[in-house]
Amino acid sequence: KNLVLNLCLSSLTQAGVQDTFMTYTVYDDVITLKLIQEACKMLDVSEDSVLKLFGEYFFTFCKKSGYDRMLRTLGGTLTEFIENLDTLHSYLALSYQEMNAPSFRVEKRTDEAMLLHYYSDRKGLCHIVPGIIESVARDFFSSEVTMEILNQSEEKERTGKKEHVIFLVLQKAKRPKRKNRKMTNPESGDSHKDKEALDVAFQKMKENYSALSCSLSPGKKSHWDIVRSVVKFGKGNMSLTFEPIYPEKLWVEERTFCHAFPFHIVFDEELRIKQAGVNIQKFVPGLRLTGSRLDQCFTIVHPQVTFTLFSIRKFINSQFVLKAHREMLLQTWRNQPMLKLRGQMIWMESIQCMIYLCSPKLRNLEELEAWKMHISDIAQHDTTRDLILLNQQRLAEIELSNQLERKKEELRILSKNLEAEKKKTETLLYAMLPKHVANLLKEGKKVEAGEFNSCTILFSDVVTFTNICSACEPIQIVNMLNSMYSKFDRLTSVHEVYKVETIGDAYMVVGGVPVPVASHAKRVANFALGMRIAAREVMNPVTGEPIQIRIGIHTGPVLAGVVGEKMPRYCLFGDTVNTASRMESHGLPNKIHLSPTAFRYTTRDVYLSAFCIPAQSSCVAMKGAARILI
């Protein structure tokens, strides 16, 4: 999991995209393609493979999100499932208006093979389709499917530049395993006898049905005929089929039909309008004109095909969305959003006409009010009534979810910024106090004072600092001290000594406090040598020459503890502090002044020769004096 997470984060970084995404926000396909390209580089696989895996994961994600029951109801076979995908996308578009879904068309060839036509405005994503379809076939229909691209082009029949991919789909059903079944040879005598017995029974039933039907008056279908049409005996098994009964004439008058289907249009092969529902005539008066053409009043929005009867029949299993031309609407509604209809095309072979059973495509109550419609304008059998009310609630839920996600994202950003500020605060706090002391204070615990039997304290100051201050501007003094102290601060990290405080030009460090170490004298001594070298890089603003510093070191016991609440400081107390300060004040410019105690601790370390090596340093032992100048 950590490897996958690191790969994902690395892909996001390399692709230069954000690390979080909102559920209901539409993102450009450029981001998707960038992520795919970076994933291909890192995993060393082809883009087709990554897209196919994405399709499989997308199907799994839909199932986990609770859409599996909805997807299972799209069809009883894989063909029916694919044919109804456009209907599902049309329904989802009510809630997700910016959704740019592809379109599918199935062309049947044999029982095991079919052609799947894929149309999309989004280029480069067609390889997602095999991943989805193969997963659907395995999970819903217990069959194995292989898909191969036969042709890939831009569909000239559709408006604009649309990607048209033709897949050859080969479907092979899985044979369920049957346990404890006695295997029989189909060529054996038992199997042959069973087949003969079934044929005899079927012939006898057929004779009985014929005899009964002949006894009834001719031209009238008997109950036995109906039973015979429902129950048929096949070869070796019983199959139930359905044959509908049609009336001799249609028992509905024209006016009733136009009121029952207030939004319908009948047109012929040349797209001439033959009749229209009563309500659609109110909004598009051009439909009342005899001889007017459908393409003069509407444009096909989905599927995006040319407005011909041939193209419509080609996509007859799809849900059609038509958009009215603005100039064909009444003047009252020309400033409103364009009127869209959605519904089903049905070809009537006997009269060579097409009927478009439709209803207004409305997403919510606001759009219903914008067109000055009422729920009563839509037929009671039309599910558009329920869709508008349900989608109104759905849109409210989506908006609430969007608000929650936006707040969540804002909190994430604030938390990220807070973490950054917290790190800055901790860095500043650790610069003022020892880390373990600072952690105790953060936890609200009291820091007990401690006694250290042996530590080494260093003081330093700038020679003639008072004269420099009197001759320079304040900003020059601040810049000089800041430059010097910044260099000293870096040295404290190198030599692992603790900076106690700075007062004016005085700089104080200690070794062996707050963490006791045996080599405290070594660390402070090396730090002192480093201070002398660093001070040569800081210039006196008066003379322009490198500044001179005095350094004093003393070793001994101290008491240490936190003093104050508003600005707590970790302070050292004892005669060792005073002695180290006196060593510094009585020292010489550019010299390191050691007390006898500090000298003894230093001489015990094996690195003393390195401490005394520099040629520019001179070791002076003064008889009767308690100091050594280096």
XYZ file of C-alpha atoms in Angstrom, residues 170-612:
443
model
C -16.576 -11.754 -28.967
C -18.626 -13.207 -26.136
C -18.200 -16.713 -24.740
C -20.462 -17.833 -21.927
C -18.987 -19.567 -18.901
C -20.230 -23.082 -18.384
C -21.183 -23.556 -14.726
C -19.590 -26.480 -12.999
C -22.007 -29.246 -12.054
C -21.050 -31.448 -9.154
C -21.976 -35.107 -8.658
C -23.590 -35.342 -12.097
C -23.611 -38.701 -13.769
C -21.980 -38.420 -17.192
C -23.908 -40.099 -20.024
C -22.938 -40.735 -23.573
C -25.260 -38.796 -25.914
C -24.900 -41.580 -28.455
C -26.057 -44.253 -26.013
C -29.376 -46.071 -26.347
C -30.915 -44.399 -23.252
C -30.470 -40.941 -24.697
C -31.978 -42.014 -28.030
C -35.025 -43.542 -26.317
C -35.638 -40.355 -24.278
C -35.579 -38.269 -27.428
C -38.069 -40.557 -29.181
C -40.411 -40.432 -26.169
C -40.361 -36.633 -26.157
C -41.106 -36.472 -29.888
C -44.075 -38.835 -29.482
C -45.456 -36.757 -26.596
C -45.048 -33.559 -28.562
C -46.854 -35.022 -31.604
C -49.731 -36.276 -29.449
C -50.188 -32.863 -27.799
C -50.125 -31.212 -31.216
C -52.906 -33.503 -32.512
C -55.059 -32.748 -29.442
C -54.670 -29.001 -29.934
C -55.566 -29.276 -33.633
C -58.684 -31.309 -32.926
C -59.941 -28.835 -30.336
C -59.289 -25.800 -32.518
C -61.164 -27.293 -35.491
C -64.320 -27.720 -33.427
C -64.560 -23.950 -32.892
C -65.896 -21.460 -35.403
C -63.365 -20.415 -38.016
C -61.742 -16.983 -37.795
C -62.022 -16.833 -34.044
C -58.998 -17.556 -31.847
C -59.818 -20.059 -29.099
C -58.477 -20.233 -25.596
C -56.516 -23.321 -26.629
C -54.878 -21.329 -29.379
C -53.788 -18.820 -26.788
C -52.487 -21.560 -24.521
C -50.718 -23.175 -27.438
C -49.071 -19.870 -28.302
C -47.878 -19.478 -24.738
C -46.684 -23.013 -23.969
C -44.523 -24.746 -26.565
C -42.489 -27.896 -26.367
C -39.004 -27.645 -27.782
C -36.444 -30.295 -28.301
C -35.811 -31.900 -24.991
C -36.980 -28.957 -22.818
C -39.962 -26.661 -22.234
C -39.592 -22.959 -23.119
C -42.094 -20.206 -22.380
C -42.593 -17.630 -25.136
C -44.967 -14.714 -25.553
C -46.956 -13.762 -28.632
C -48.944 -10.529 -28.200
C -52.492 -10.121 -29.495
C -53.211 -6.962 -31.471
C -56.680 -5.424 -31.958
C -58.214 -5.213 -35.427
C -58.270 -1.435 -35.115
C -56.863 1.133 -32.744
C -59.493 1.998 -30.154
C -58.468 5.584 -29.536
C -59.533 8.746 -31.320
C -57.125 11.360 -32.597
C -57.960 14.069 -30.053
C -57.634 11.681 -27.131
C -54.256 10.446 -28.376
C -52.895 13.995 -28.758
C -54.018 14.811 -25.213
C -52.754 11.543 -23.775
C -49.328 12.216 -25.318
C -49.121 16.020 -25.180
C -45.451 15.990 -26.240
C -45.236 13.793 -29.310
C -44.377 14.327 -32.966
C -45.077 12.131 -35.996
C -43.012 12.769 -39.148
C -42.425 10.942 -42.428
C -39.328 9.925 -44.347
C -38.795 13.486 -45.593
C -39.077 14.834 -42.030
C -42.448 16.475 -42.786
C -44.513 16.783 -39.595
C -47.793 14.881 -39.721
C -49.110 15.493 -36.212
C -47.983 16.808 -32.819
C -49.171 16.762 -29.201
C -51.306 19.601 -27.893
C -48.817 20.989 -25.358
C -45.790 21.034 -27.618
C -47.784 23.097 -30.103
C -48.120 25.834 -27.471
C -44.370 26.312 -27.230
C -43.427 25.649 -30.880
C -46.230 27.121 -33.009
C -44.442 26.057 -36.196
C -45.581 22.501 -35.579
C -49.145 23.547 -36.418
C -48.208 24.554 -39.944
C -48.951 21.868 -42.501
C -45.935 20.710 -44.441
C -43.353 22.119 -41.988
C -40.198 20.083 -41.547
C -38.912 18.790 -38.220
C -35.334 19.912 -38.892
C -36.616 23.477 -39.388
C -37.908 23.500 -35.816
C -35.399 21.355 -33.945
C -31.754 20.306 -33.799
C -30.623 16.883 -32.598
C -28.493 17.280 -29.469
C -28.076 13.598 -28.612
C -27.029 11.390 -30.216
C -25.172 13.886 -32.371
C -26.156 12.558 -35.775
C -27.135 14.293 -38.969
C -30.833 15.106 -39.154
C -31.894 12.393 -41.591
C -34.231 9.466 -41.210
C -31.407 7.054 -42.019
C -29.245 8.356 -39.165
C -32.179 8.361 -36.753
C -33.031 4.739 -37.558
C -29.374 3.851 -37.120
C -29.490 5.078 -33.504
C -33.123 4.155 -32.849
C -32.256 2.347 -29.591
C -30.783 5.551 -28.163
C -32.669 8.225 -26.300
C -33.030 11.297 -28.511
C -32.715 14.854 -27.236
C -33.989 17.625 -29.539
C -33.440 21.363 -29.038
C -35.918 23.872 -30.429
C -34.694 26.700 -32.653
C -35.034 30.018 -30.891
C -36.765 31.697 -33.837
C -39.457 28.967 -33.827
C -40.506 29.740 -30.249
C -43.077 32.260 -29.172
C -41.724 35.752 -28.559
C -42.513 35.368 -24.840
C -40.075 32.495 -24.396
C -37.229 33.509 -26.697
C -35.244 34.972 -23.801
C -35.576 31.778 -21.793
C -33.106 28.857 -21.916
C -33.588 26.736 -25.013
C -36.432 24.227 -24.895
C -35.172 20.646 -25.035
C -37.188 17.461 -25.520
C -36.045 13.948 -24.696
C -37.716 10.704 -25.633
C -37.905 7.634 -27.842
C -38.068 7.252 -31.610
C -40.369 4.461 -32.856
C -40.536 3.488 -36.520
C -44.040 2.641 -37.836
C -43.435 0.355 -40.780
C -47.024 0.196 -42.048
C -47.331 3.959 -42.612
C -43.604 4.633 -43.158
C -43.510 7.265 -40.428
C -41.565 7.879 -37.236
C -43.188 8.812 -33.937
C -41.197 10.706 -31.347
C -42.677 10.109 -27.887
C -41.051 12.731 -25.730
C -41.342 15.101 -22.795
C -39.621 18.376 -21.817
C -36.084 17.928 -20.543
C -36.297 19.786 -17.247
C -33.840 19.384 -14.398
C -35.596 21.153 -11.547
C -38.512 23.304 -10.520
C -36.674 26.520 -11.486
C -36.529 25.430 -15.131
C -40.183 24.387 -14.960
C -41.124 27.864 -13.711
C -38.883 29.560 -16.276
C -40.990 28.030 -19.049
C -44.167 28.909 -17.167
C -45.094 25.237 -17.061
C -46.834 23.253 -14.409
C -46.628 19.641 -13.403
C -50.119 19.274 -14.845
C -48.805 20.116 -18.326
C -46.979 16.784 -18.316
C -49.011 13.603 -18.751
C -49.681 11.714 -15.565
C -48.120 8.534 -16.951
C -44.938 10.417 -17.845
C -42.114 9.769 -15.385
C -40.809 13.303 -16.026
C -43.109 14.449 -13.197
C -41.283 12.214 -10.729
C -37.858 12.968 -12.213
C -38.268 16.717 -11.710
C -39.265 16.332 -8.064
C -36.671 13.674 -7.299
C -33.943 15.527 -9.122
C -34.793 18.695 -7.208
C -33.934 16.823 -4.028
C -30.892 15.244 -5.685
C -29.537 18.638 -6.768
C -29.996 19.940 -3.237
C -28.016 16.967 -1.916
C -25.270 17.565 -4.492
C -25.052 21.233 -3.561
C -24.844 20.309 0.121
C -22.152 17.752 -0.678
C -20.269 20.377 -2.690
C -20.405 22.790 0.220
C -19.157 20.104 2.611
C -16.313 19.197 0.261
C -15.369 22.845 -0.187
C -15.319 23.298 3.582
C -13.323 20.102 3.900
C -10.808 21.373 1.351
C -10.606 24.722 3.120
C -9.990 22.917 6.417
C -7.323 20.772 4.760
C -5.537 23.868 3.460
C -5.885 25.601 6.822
C -4.590 22.493 8.563
C -1.644 22.377 6.169
C -0.877 26.054 6.773
C -1.335 25.564 10.506
C 1.131 22.677 10.439
C 3.653 24.883 8.621
C 3.154 27.683 11.158
C 3.413 25.146 13.972
C 6.779 24.011 12.640
C 7.944 27.631 12.471
C 6.780 28.186 16.050
C 8.498 25.019 17.229
C 11.697 26.021 15.438
C 11.586 29.400 17.178
C 10.748 27.809 20.512
C 13.572 25.267 20.219
C 15.916 28.157 19.425
C 14.945 29.818 22.712
C 14.737 26.734 24.940
C 16.206 23.233 24.965
C 14.031 20.800 23.034
C 13.067 18.571 25.950
C 12.329 21.624 28.110
C 10.183 23.149 25.374
C 8.245 19.884 24.987
C 7.538 19.792 28.724
C 6.256 23.373 28.623
C 4.019 22.575 25.615
C 2.497 19.713 27.561
C 1.798 22.089 30.471
C 4.226 20.359 32.783
C 6.490 22.111 35.246
C 10.199 22.091 34.470
C 12.235 21.302 37.564
C 15.563 23.083 38.095
C 18.607 20.865 37.682
C 22.163 20.769 39.013
C 25.066 19.950 36.716
C 28.325 18.976 38.382
C 30.489 19.864 35.414
C 29.963 22.003 32.332
C 31.924 24.485 30.259
C 30.685 28.065 29.747
C 31.872 30.508 27.082
C 31.396 34.267 26.896
C 32.428 36.554 24.040
C 32.073 40.228 23.200
C 33.200 42.729 20.562
C 36.287 44.832 21.338
C 35.595 48.612 21.432
C 31.883 47.961 20.857
C 30.943 51.214 22.679
C 33.122 53.292 20.347
C 31.660 51.562 17.297
C 28.115 52.314 18.472
C 28.869 55.991 18.979
C 30.297 56.358 15.454
C 27.715 54.371 13.410
C 24.058 54.421 12.515
C 21.805 51.995 14.460
C 21.048 49.955 11.330
C 24.776 49.394 10.766
C 25.162 48.044 14.294
C 22.175 45.742 13.837
C 23.513 44.427 10.523
C 26.967 43.812 11.997
C 25.643 41.912 15.019
C 23.164 39.961 12.896
C 25.919 38.861 10.526
C 28.188 37.820 13.403
C 25.521 36.031 15.454
C 24.182 34.173 12.379
C 27.635 32.687 11.828
C 27.959 31.816 15.524
C 24.512 30.190 15.539
C 25.500 27.876 12.697
C 28.604 26.891 14.656
C 26.500 25.871 17.674
C 24.809 23.220 15.519
C 28.156 22.020 14.147
C 29.820 21.614 17.567
C 26.613 20.680 19.454
C 26.749 23.340 22.161
C 23.755 25.171 23.598
C 23.338 28.890 23.010
C 22.114 30.408 26.254
C 21.529 34.019 25.279
C 22.872 37.199 23.660
C 22.898 40.556 25.422
C 24.088 43.380 23.209
C 27.439 42.276 21.833
C 27.835 39.508 24.440
C 27.332 35.892 23.273
C 27.005 33.025 25.759
C 27.111 29.272 25.117
C 27.483 26.209 27.339
C 28.604 22.640 26.802
C 27.227 19.751 28.845
C 23.930 21.553 29.574
C 21.042 20.755 29.297
C 22.195 17.339 28.021
C 25.237 16.148 30.066
C 28.140 14.975 27.907
C 31.710 14.073 28.902
C 33.280 16.021 26.032
C 31.747 19.403 26.909
C 35.154 21.123 27.172
C 36.172 19.778 23.753
C 33.037 21.075 22.105
C 33.264 24.540 23.609
C 36.987 24.804 22.785
C 36.419 23.881 19.148
C 33.490 26.285 19.044
C 35.759 29.065 20.348
C 38.282 28.444 17.580
C 35.488 28.558 15.052
C 34.269 31.889 16.485
C 37.630 33.486 15.904
C 37.674 32.381 12.272
C 34.037 33.464 11.676
C 34.669 36.902 13.271
C 37.254 37.668 10.585
C 34.438 37.683 7.987
C 32.494 40.431 9.833
C 33.641 43.980 9.077
C 33.853 46.931 11.455
C 31.507 49.582 9.933
C 33.863 52.361 11.149
C 37.260 51.111 9.964
C 36.201 48.580 7.360
C 38.541 46.056 8.980
C 37.489 42.698 10.505
C 36.091 43.062 14.000
C 37.950 41.809 17.055
C 36.363 39.656 19.764
C 37.371 38.493 23.245
C 36.543 34.958 24.381
C 36.563 33.577 27.930
C 35.979 29.966 29.000
C 35.537 28.388 32.444
C 34.509 24.908 33.596
C 32.588 24.125 36.759
C 29.209 23.258 38.345
C 25.987 25.239 37.662
C 22.302 25.292 38.458
C 19.906 25.494 35.468
C 16.192 26.067 35.146
C 13.376 27.899 33.350
C 12.688 31.427 34.575
C 9.572 33.412 33.702
C 6.174 32.629 32.174
C 5.516 35.264 29.507
C 8.997 35.033 27.992
C 10.493 31.928 29.606
C 14.265 31.597 29.453
C 16.555 28.711 30.290
C 19.088 30.325 32.629
C 22.291 29.214 34.325
C 23.211 30.201 37.879
C 26.373 29.871 39.950
C 29.938 31.071 40.415
C 30.954 29.281 37.193
C 28.919 31.787 35.179
C 30.531 34.749 36.918
C 34.029 33.328 36.491
C 33.481 32.678 32.760
C 32.268 36.256 32.368
C 35.363 37.578 34.149
C 37.605 35.429 31.918
C 36.045 37.151 28.906
C 36.246 40.714 30.305
C 39.918 40.281 31.309
C 40.961 38.656 28.063
C 42.849 40.112 25.100
C 41.506 40.938 21.625
C 41.335 37.924 19.298
C 42.451 35.623 22.126
C 40.752 32.710 23.912
C 41.128 33.106 27.698
C 40.996 29.813 29.616
C 40.650 29.382 33.347
C 42.885 26.779 35.061
C 39.867 24.479 35.476
C 38.970 24.740 31.815
C 42.614 24.191 30.883
C 42.785 20.968 32.944
C 39.591 19.623 31.329
C 40.971 20.542 27.935
C 44.378 18.918 28.484
C 42.700 15.620 29.388
C 41.314 15.371 25.860
C 43.401 13.733 23.159
C 42.647 16.524 20.713
C 44.569 19.222 22.721
C 47.365 19.229 20.140
C 44.853 20.139 17.470
C 43.524 22.882 19.751
C 46.968 24.488 20.126
